[in-house]
Coordinates of C-alpha atoms and ligand atoms in Angstrom, one line a residue:
M1 CA -15.1 16.7 -22.6
E2 CA -17.4 13.8 -23.7
F3 CA -16.2 10.3 -24.0
S4 CA -16.1 8.6 -27.5
P5 CA -17.8 5.1 -27.1
F6 CA -14.3 3.9 -27.6
D7 CA -12.9 5.4 -24.5
I8 CA -15.1 3.4 -22.1
Q9 CA -15.0 -0.3 -22.0
Q10 CA -17.4 -2.5 -20.7
N11 CA -17.6 -5.8 -18.5
V12 CA -13.8 -5.6 -18.0
A13 CA -12.4 -8.5 -16.0
L14 CA -10.8 -6.8 -12.9
G15 CA -9.0 -10.0 -11.5
P16 CA -6.2 -10.0 -14.1
L17 CA -5.4 -6.2 -13.3
T18 CA -4.8 -6.9 -9.8
T19 CA -1.7 -8.4 -8.0
L20 CA -3.7 -10.8 -6.3
G21 CA -5.7 -12.0 -9.2
V22 CA -9.1 -12.4 -7.9
G23 CA -12.5 -10.5 -8.5
G24 CA -15.3 -10.3 -10.9
T25 CA -16.0 -7.6 -13.7
G26 CA -16.1 -3.9 -13.8
R27 CA -19.4 -2.7 -15.5
Y28 CA -17.7 0.2 -17.0
F29 CA -13.9 1.0 -17.1
V30 CA -11.8 4.2 -18.2
K31 CA -8.1 4.8 -18.1
A32 CA -7.3 8.4 -17.6
E33 CA -4.1 9.9 -18.7
S34 CA -5.2 13.5 -17.9
V35 CA -7.0 15.7 -15.4
E36 CA -9.4 16.4 -18.2
K37 CA -10.3 12.7 -18.6
V38 CA -10.7 12.3 -14.9
R39 CA -13.2 15.1 -14.8
A40 CA -15.2 13.6 -17.9
A41 CA -15.2 10.3 -16.2
V42 CA -16.5 11.6 -12.8
H43 CA -19.3 13.5 -15.1
F44 CA -20.0 10.2 -16.7
A45 CA -20.4 8.4 -13.4
E46 CA -22.4 11.3 -12.1
V47 CA -24.8 11.4 -14.9
H48 CA -25.5 7.7 -15.0
E49 CA -25.6 7.3 -11.2
L50 CA -22.8 4.9 -11.0
P51 CA -20.7 4.2 -8.1
L52 CA -17.0 4.9 -8.8
L53 CA -13.9 3.1 -8.0
V54 CA -10.6 4.7 -8.5
I55 CA -7.8 2.4 -9.0
G56 CA -3.9 2.7 -9.5
G57 CA -2.0 -0.3 -9.9
A58 CA -4.3 -2.5 -8.1
S59 CA -1.8 -3.9 -5.8
N60 CA -3.8 -3.2 -2.7
L61 CA -7.2 -4.3 -3.5
V62 CA -9.4 -7.5 -3.1
I63 CA -12.2 -7.2 -5.4
S64 CA -15.4 -9.1 -4.6
D65 CA -16.1 -12.1 -7.2
L66 CA -19.4 -9.9 -7.9
G67 CA -17.2 -7.3 -9.4
W68 CA -18.0 -3.7 -9.4
P69 CA -21.3 -2.4 -10.8
G70 CA -20.3 1.0 -11.6
L71 CA -17.5 2.9 -13.3
V72 CA -13.6 1.8 -12.6
L73 CA -11.5 4.7 -13.1
E74 CA -7.7 3.9 -13.8
I75 CA -5.6 6.9 -13.1
A76 CA -2.8 6.8 -15.5
I77 CA -1.5 10.4 -15.3
D78 CA 2.2 10.3 -16.1
G79 CA 5.1 12.8 -15.6
I80 CA 8.0 13.6 -13.0
R81 CA 9.2 17.2 -12.9
Q82 CA 12.0 18.4 -10.7
C83 CA 11.7 21.9 -9.4
S84 CA 14.4 23.7 -7.0
S85 CA 13.0 26.0 -4.4
A86 CA 14.5 27.5 -1.4
A87 CA 12.8 24.8 0.7
G88 CA 14.8 22.1 -1.2
E89 CA 14.3 19.8 -4.2
I90 CA 10.7 19.4 -5.0
F91 CA 9.5 16.4 -7.3
E92 CA 6.0 16.8 -8.9
V93 CA 4.7 13.5 -9.7
G94 CA 1.7 12.4 -11.8
A95 CA -0.5 9.9 -10.0
G96 CA -0.2 7.5 -12.7
V97 CA 3.6 7.1 -12.5
D98 CA 4.9 3.7 -11.1
W99 CA 6.0 4.3 -7.8
D100 CA 9.2 2.3 -8.2
R101 CA 10.0 3.9 -11.3
F102 CA 10.0 7.3 -9.2
V103 CA 12.2 5.8 -6.4
A104 CA 14.7 4.3 -8.9
E105 CA 15.0 7.8 -10.6
S106 CA 15.3 9.6 -7.4
V107 CA 18.0 7.2 -6.1
S108 CA 20.2 7.3 -9.6
G109 CA 20.0 11.1 -9.2
D110 CA 21.2 10.6 -5.4
F111 CA 18.4 12.2 -4.0
G112 CA 17.3 10.6 -0.5
G113 CA 14.0 10.3 1.4
I114 CA 12.3 7.2 -0.5
E115 CA 15.0 4.7 -1.0
C116 CA 13.8 2.5 1.8
L117 CA 10.4 2.3 -0.1
S118 CA 12.2 0.6 -3.2
G119 CA 10.4 -2.4 -4.8
I120 CA 6.7 -1.3 -3.5
P121 CA 4.4 -2.1 -6.4
G122 CA 1.4 0.2 -7.3
R123 CA 1.7 4.0 -8.5
V124 CA 2.4 7.1 -7.0
G125 CA -1.4 8.6 -6.6
A126 CA -2.0 5.7 -4.1
T127 CA 1.1 6.3 -1.9
P128 CA -0.6 9.0 0.5
V129 CA -3.9 7.0 0.8
Q130 CA -2.4 4.4 3.1
N131 CA 0.8 6.5 4.0
V132 CA 2.9 3.8 2.1
G133 CA 5.7 2.6 4.6
A134 CA 8.7 0.1 4.9
Y135 CA 11.7 -0.3 6.3
G136 CA 11.6 2.5 8.5
Q137 CA 10.5 5.2 6.0
E138 CA 6.9 6.4 5.2
V139 CA 5.7 8.7 2.5
S140 CA 4.3 11.2 4.9
E141 CA 8.2 12.2 5.8
T142 CA 8.7 13.6 2.2
I143 CA 5.3 14.5 0.7
V144 CA 4.7 18.3 0.7
S145 CA 1.5 18.6 -1.0
L146 CA -1.0 17.0 -3.4
L147 CA -3.1 17.8 -6.2
V148 CA -6.6 16.5 -6.0
F149 CA -10.0 16.6 -7.7
D150 CA -12.4 17.2 -5.0
R151 CA -15.7 15.4 -5.7
T152 CA -17.8 17.5 -3.6
D153 CA -17.5 20.6 -6.0
N154 CA -15.6 18.9 -9.0
R155 CA -12.7 21.4 -8.5
V156 CA -8.8 20.6 -8.7
R157 CA -7.4 21.7 -5.3
T158 CA -4.1 21.5 -3.6
L159 CA -3.8 19.8 -0.1
S160 CA -1.0 20.4 2.2
A161 CA 0.6 17.3 3.8
A162 CA -0.7 18.5 7.2
E163 CA -4.3 18.4 5.7
C164 CA -4.0 14.7 5.0
H165 CA -3.5 13.6 8.7
F166 CA -1.0 10.8 8.1
A167 CA -0.7 8.2 10.6
Y168 CA 0.5 4.6 10.5
R169 CA -1.3 3.3 7.2
K170 CA -3.8 6.0 7.5
S171 CA -4.8 9.5 6.2
I172 CA -8.1 11.2 5.4
F173 CA -8.2 9.5 2.1
N174 CA -8.8 5.8 3.7
S175 CA -10.8 7.4 6.7
D176 CA -12.8 10.7 7.2
A177 CA -12.6 11.7 3.4
C178 CA -12.8 8.2 2.0
G179 CA -14.1 8.6 -1.7
R180 CA -13.8 12.5 -1.9
Y181 CA -10.8 13.1 -3.5
I182 CA -9.1 11.7 -6.7
I183 CA -5.3 12.3 -6.3
L184 CA -3.8 13.7 -9.4
Q185 CA -0.3 14.6 -8.4
V186 CA 1.9 14.1 -5.4
D187 CA 4.7 16.5 -4.5
Y188 CA 7.7 15.0 -2.6
R189 CA 10.6 17.1 -1.1
L190 CA 13.9 15.1 -1.5
S191 CA 17.2 15.8 -0.6
R192 CA 20.9 15.2 -1.3
E193 CA 21.7 15.6 2.3
R194 CA 19.0 13.4 3.4
R195 CA 20.6 10.2 4.7
S196 CA 18.3 7.3 5.8
N197 CA 18.1 6.0 9.2
L198 CA 19.0 2.4 9.0
R199 CA 17.1 1.4 12.1
Y200 CA 15.1 -1.5 10.7
R201 CA 16.5 -4.9 11.8
D202 CA 16.9 -6.6 8.4
L203 CA 18.6 -3.6 6.9
E204 CA 20.9 -3.5 9.9
H205 CA 21.8 -7.2 9.5
Y206 CA 22.5 -6.7 5.9
F207 CA 25.0 -3.9 6.4
A208 CA 26.2 -5.2 9.7
G209 CA 30.3 -5.1 9.2
Q210 CA 30.3 -2.7 6.3
P211 CA 32.7 -0.1 7.3
T212 CA 31.3 2.7 5.0
T213 CA 27.7 4.2 5.2
P214 CA 25.7 2.8 2.6
T215 CA 25.0 4.6 -0.2
L216 CA 21.1 5.3 -1.5
R217 CA 22.0 2.7 -4.4
E218 CA 23.3 0.2 -2.0
I219 CA 20.1 0.6 0.3
R220 CA 17.9 0.3 -2.8
K221 CA 19.6 -2.8 -3.8
A222 CA 19.5 -4.3 0.0
V223 CA 15.7 -3.3 0.2
C224 CA 15.0 -5.1 -3.1
E225 CA 16.8 -8.3 -2.1
I226 CA 15.3 -8.6 1.2
R227 CA 11.8 -7.9 -0.3
A228 CA 12.4 -10.7 -2.9
A229 CA 13.7 -13.1 -0.2
K230 CA 10.1 -12.4 1.4
G231 CA 8.0 -12.6 -1.9
M232 CA 7.4 -8.9 -1.2
L233 CA 8.7 -8.0 -4.6
I234 CA 6.3 -8.7 -7.6
D235 CA 7.9 -11.2 -10.0
P236 CA 5.8 -13.1 -12.3
G237 CA 7.9 -16.1 -11.7
D238 CA 7.4 -16.1 -8.1
P239 CA 4.0 -17.5 -7.0
E240 CA 4.7 -16.1 -3.5
S241 CA 4.2 -12.7 -4.8
R242 CA 0.9 -13.2 -6.1
S243 CA -0.7 -11.3 -3.2
V244 CA -1.3 -7.8 -1.8
G245 CA 1.8 -7.8 0.3
S246 CA 0.8 -8.0 3.9
F247 CA -2.7 -8.7 4.6
F248 CA -2.9 -7.3 8.1
K249 CA -1.6 -4.1 9.8
N250 CA 0.7 -4.5 12.9
P251 CA -1.7 -3.9 15.8
V252 CA -1.0 -0.6 17.7
L253 CA -1.4 -1.5 21.5
S254 CA -1.9 0.4 24.6
D255 CA 0.4 -0.1 27.5
V256 CA -2.3 -2.1 29.2
A257 CA -3.1 -4.3 26.3
F258 CA 0.7 -4.9 25.6
A259 CA 1.1 -6.0 29.3
R260 CA -1.7 -8.3 28.7
L261 CA -0.3 -9.9 25.6
Q262 CA 3.1 -10.4 27.4
G263 CA 1.2 -12.3 30.2
K264 CA -0.5 -14.5 27.7
A265 CA 2.7 -15.2 25.9
Q266 CA 4.4 -16.0 29.4
E267 CA 1.7 -18.5 30.1
R268 CA 2.5 -20.1 26.8
K269 CA 6.4 -19.8 27.3
L270 CA 6.7 -17.5 24.5
R271 CA 8.3 -14.1 24.3
V272 CA 6.6 -11.2 22.3
P273 CA 9.3 -10.0 19.9
S274 CA 10.1 -6.4 20.4
Y275 CA 12.0 -4.5 17.6
P276 CA 13.1 -1.0 18.2
A277 CA 11.4 0.1 15.0
L278 CA 7.9 -1.5 15.8
A279 CA 8.3 -0.6 19.6
R280 CA 8.8 3.2 19.0
Q281 CA 5.2 3.2 17.7
K282 CA 3.9 0.8 20.0
K283 CA 3.3 -1.6 17.4
I284 CA 3.5 -5.4 17.5
S285 CA 4.2 -7.8 14.8
A286 CA 1.1 -9.1 13.0
A287 CA 3.2 -11.8 11.6
W288 CA 4.2 -13.2 15.1
L289 CA 0.5 -13.1 16.2
V290 CA -0.5 -15.0 13.1
E291 CA 2.2 -17.7 13.4
N292 CA 1.5 -18.0 17.1
S293 CA -2.1 -18.8 16.4
G294 CA -1.6 -21.9 14.5
F295 CA -0.6 -20.6 10.9
S296 CA 2.9 -21.1 9.5
K297 CA 4.3 -19.8 6.3
G298 CA 3.0 -22.3 3.5
Y299 CA -0.4 -22.8 5.3
R300 CA -2.8 -24.1 2.6
R301 CA -6.6 -23.8 2.4
G302 CA -7.5 -24.9 -1.0
R303 CA -6.6 -22.4 -3.6
V304 CA -5.3 -19.9 -1.1
G305 CA -2.7 -20.0 1.6
L306 CA 0.1 -18.1 3.4
S307 CA 3.1 -17.4 1.5
Q308 CA 6.1 -19.6 2.0
K309 CA 8.3 -16.8 2.6
H310 CA 6.1 -14.4 4.8
A311 CA 3.2 -15.4 7.0
L312 CA 1.3 -12.2 6.6
A313 CA 0.9 -12.5 3.0
I314 CA -2.1 -14.3 1.7
V315 CA -1.3 -15.7 -1.9
N316 CA -3.6 -16.8 -4.7
R317 CA -2.4 -20.3 -5.5
G318 CA -4.1 -20.4 -8.9
G319 CA -7.6 -19.9 -9.8
A320 CA -8.6 -18.6 -6.4
T321 CA -11.9 -16.7 -5.7
A322 CA -12.2 -13.6 -3.6
D323 CA -14.4 -15.6 -1.4
E324 CA -11.6 -18.0 -0.8
V325 CA -9.3 -15.2 0.2
I326 CA -11.9 -13.6 2.4
G327 CA -12.5 -17.2 3.9
L328 CA -8.9 -17.3 4.9
K329 CA -8.8 -13.9 6.3
D330 CA -11.7 -14.7 8.4
E331 CA -10.1 -17.9 9.9
I332 CA -6.9 -16.1 10.7
Q333 CA -8.6 -13.2 12.4
H334 CA -10.9 -15.5 14.4
A335 CA -8.0 -17.4 15.5
V336 CA -5.8 -14.4 16.5
E337 CA -8.5 -13.0 18.3
Q338 CA -9.3 -16.3 20.2
T339 CA -5.6 -16.8 21.2
W340 CA -4.5 -13.5 22.0
G341 CA -7.6 -11.3 22.2
I342 CA -6.3 -9.0 19.5
Q343 CA -8.3 -7.9 16.5
L344 CA -6.3 -7.9 13.5
D345 CA -7.2 -5.2 10.8
P346 CA -6.7 -5.9 7.1
E347 CA -4.4 -3.6 5.4
P348 CA -5.8 -3.9 1.6
V349 CA -9.1 -2.4 0.5
L350 CA -12.0 -5.0 0.2
V351 CA -14.1 -3.7 -2.9
G352 CA -17.5 -4.9 -3.4
F353 CA -18.2 -7.0 -0.3
Ligands
LIG1 C1 4.1 -7.7 -3.0 C2 3.7 -6.5 -2.4 C3 4.3 -5.8 -1.4 C4 3.8 -4.6 -0.9 N1 4.5 -4.0 0.2 C5 4.1 -2.7 0.8 C6 4.7 -2.3 1.6 O1 5.9 -2.6 2.1 N2 4.4 -1.2 2.3 C7 3.1 -0.6 1.9 O2 2.6 0.2 2.5 N3 2.4 -1.3 1.1 C8 2.7 -2.4 0.4 N4 1.9 -3.0 -0.5 C9 0.7 -2.6 -0.8 C10 0.5 -1.7 -2.2 O3 1.6 -1.8 -3.0 C11 0.5 -0.2 -1.7 O4 -0.7 0.1 -0.9 C12 0.4 0.7 -3.1 O5 0.7 2.3 -2.8 C13 -0.9 0.4 -3.8 O6 -0.8 1.2 -4.9 P1 -1.8 0.9 -6.1 O7 -1.5 1.9 -7.1 O8 -1.7 -0.3 -6.6 O9 -3.2 1.1 -5.4 P2 -4.6 0.4 -5.8 O10 -4.3 -0.9 -5.1 O11 -5.1 0.5 -6.9 O12 -5.6 1.4 -4.8 C14 -5.4 1.2 -3.2 C15 -6.3 2.4 -2.5 O13 -6.0 3.6 -2.9 C16 -7.1 4.2 -3.8 N5 -6.3 5.0 -4.9 C17 -5.6 4.5 -5.8 N6 -5.1 5.5 -6.6 C18 -5.7 6.7 -6.2 C19 -5.9 8.0 -6.6 N7 -5.1 8.5 -7.6 N8 -6.8 8.7 -6.1 C20 -7.5 8.5 -5.0 N9 -7.3 7.2 -4.3 C21 -6.6 6.3 -5.3 C22 -7.8 3.1 -4.3 O14 -9.1 3.5 -4.4 C23 -7.7 2.1 -3.2 O15 -8.6 2.7 -2.0 C24 2.5 -4.2 -1.3 C25 1.7 -5.0 -2.1 C26 2.2 -6.2 -2.7 C27 1.4 -6.8 -3.9

């Protein structure tokens, strides 16, 4: 398939496409609603020797002020198909489907497995990339397979969940095989029997005293309300949500490193918070580290700052540049390293730096 000149846009401003609202222009831009169009876009990039940037909803991207010198390919493949199999209900979902639309549809059909992931922005195709997770659930628990376009031989293949090597905010797509695959479809196994394990503190508090087991709809409502209170639900009217969500991952510490951290905390008469959901994975709260390194919610640094509702969200307070965002990121990382000897890793993808 060849593109008509109208299919490819040139010099497209990328900042307005992102939830953070920073970044320069993309030299070329294509929106692909089909596998054929993905194939043609890859071919175009190869023929013209252009670097390729694949995007979904651009909610986890910090794009450099210099923009992207090659082709930006937005994956917009639609469609949700439900298939019954001996192994349960499989939902085959196009990579371009809005993630929260899929969650909403599964919850209203009373299918459990992703209800705690309500309200996360972005598209289905990006969920395996960083193994999207929140409130005790990760997509790796329900993904069974993926349809991908393999850029090494330009073929469409199926990958099993096991081949994705999912871990905390990690998969082959953001590590060993970064840039190799374009995700076209993700297949999830959801179940009417599956009931969420409400082990996350905020959810436990929300439902404390409720005599009946919360329904999927109640859990979705609770998660969305909790997220909104933290500025973690995209709302054009809420400047606290002009972000990429959490900017830093929760560090995973060895027992020795954790003991060292506890020692440093005791010297400062502080206690490292330990929530069961974090402790199980030996994670510690990045938000606690940030807040105890000199940054409180609402901290300002010119046109960027920390959300007033969440210490881990760097927000664009209006007209910020990517350089300003990175400046604040560096300042926080430096302070946490100096104070606690811990390196915070950014969660979003830094593009073009
Ligand atoms: C307010 C807010 C709250 C958030 N809360 C959470 C949260 O609770 N938990 C969480 O895990 N994340 C959270 N995020 C981060 C983000 O929403 C997720 O990572 C989301 O899955 C990104 O989807 P996207 O379509 O916007 O991906 P993009 O930002 O467009 O891309 C992210 C990465 O995935 C790659 N990618 C995207 N689509 C494809 C594809 N089809 N094939 C191959 N690679 C692809 C891109 O190249 C890039 O590397 C939050 C973000 C915001 C703004």
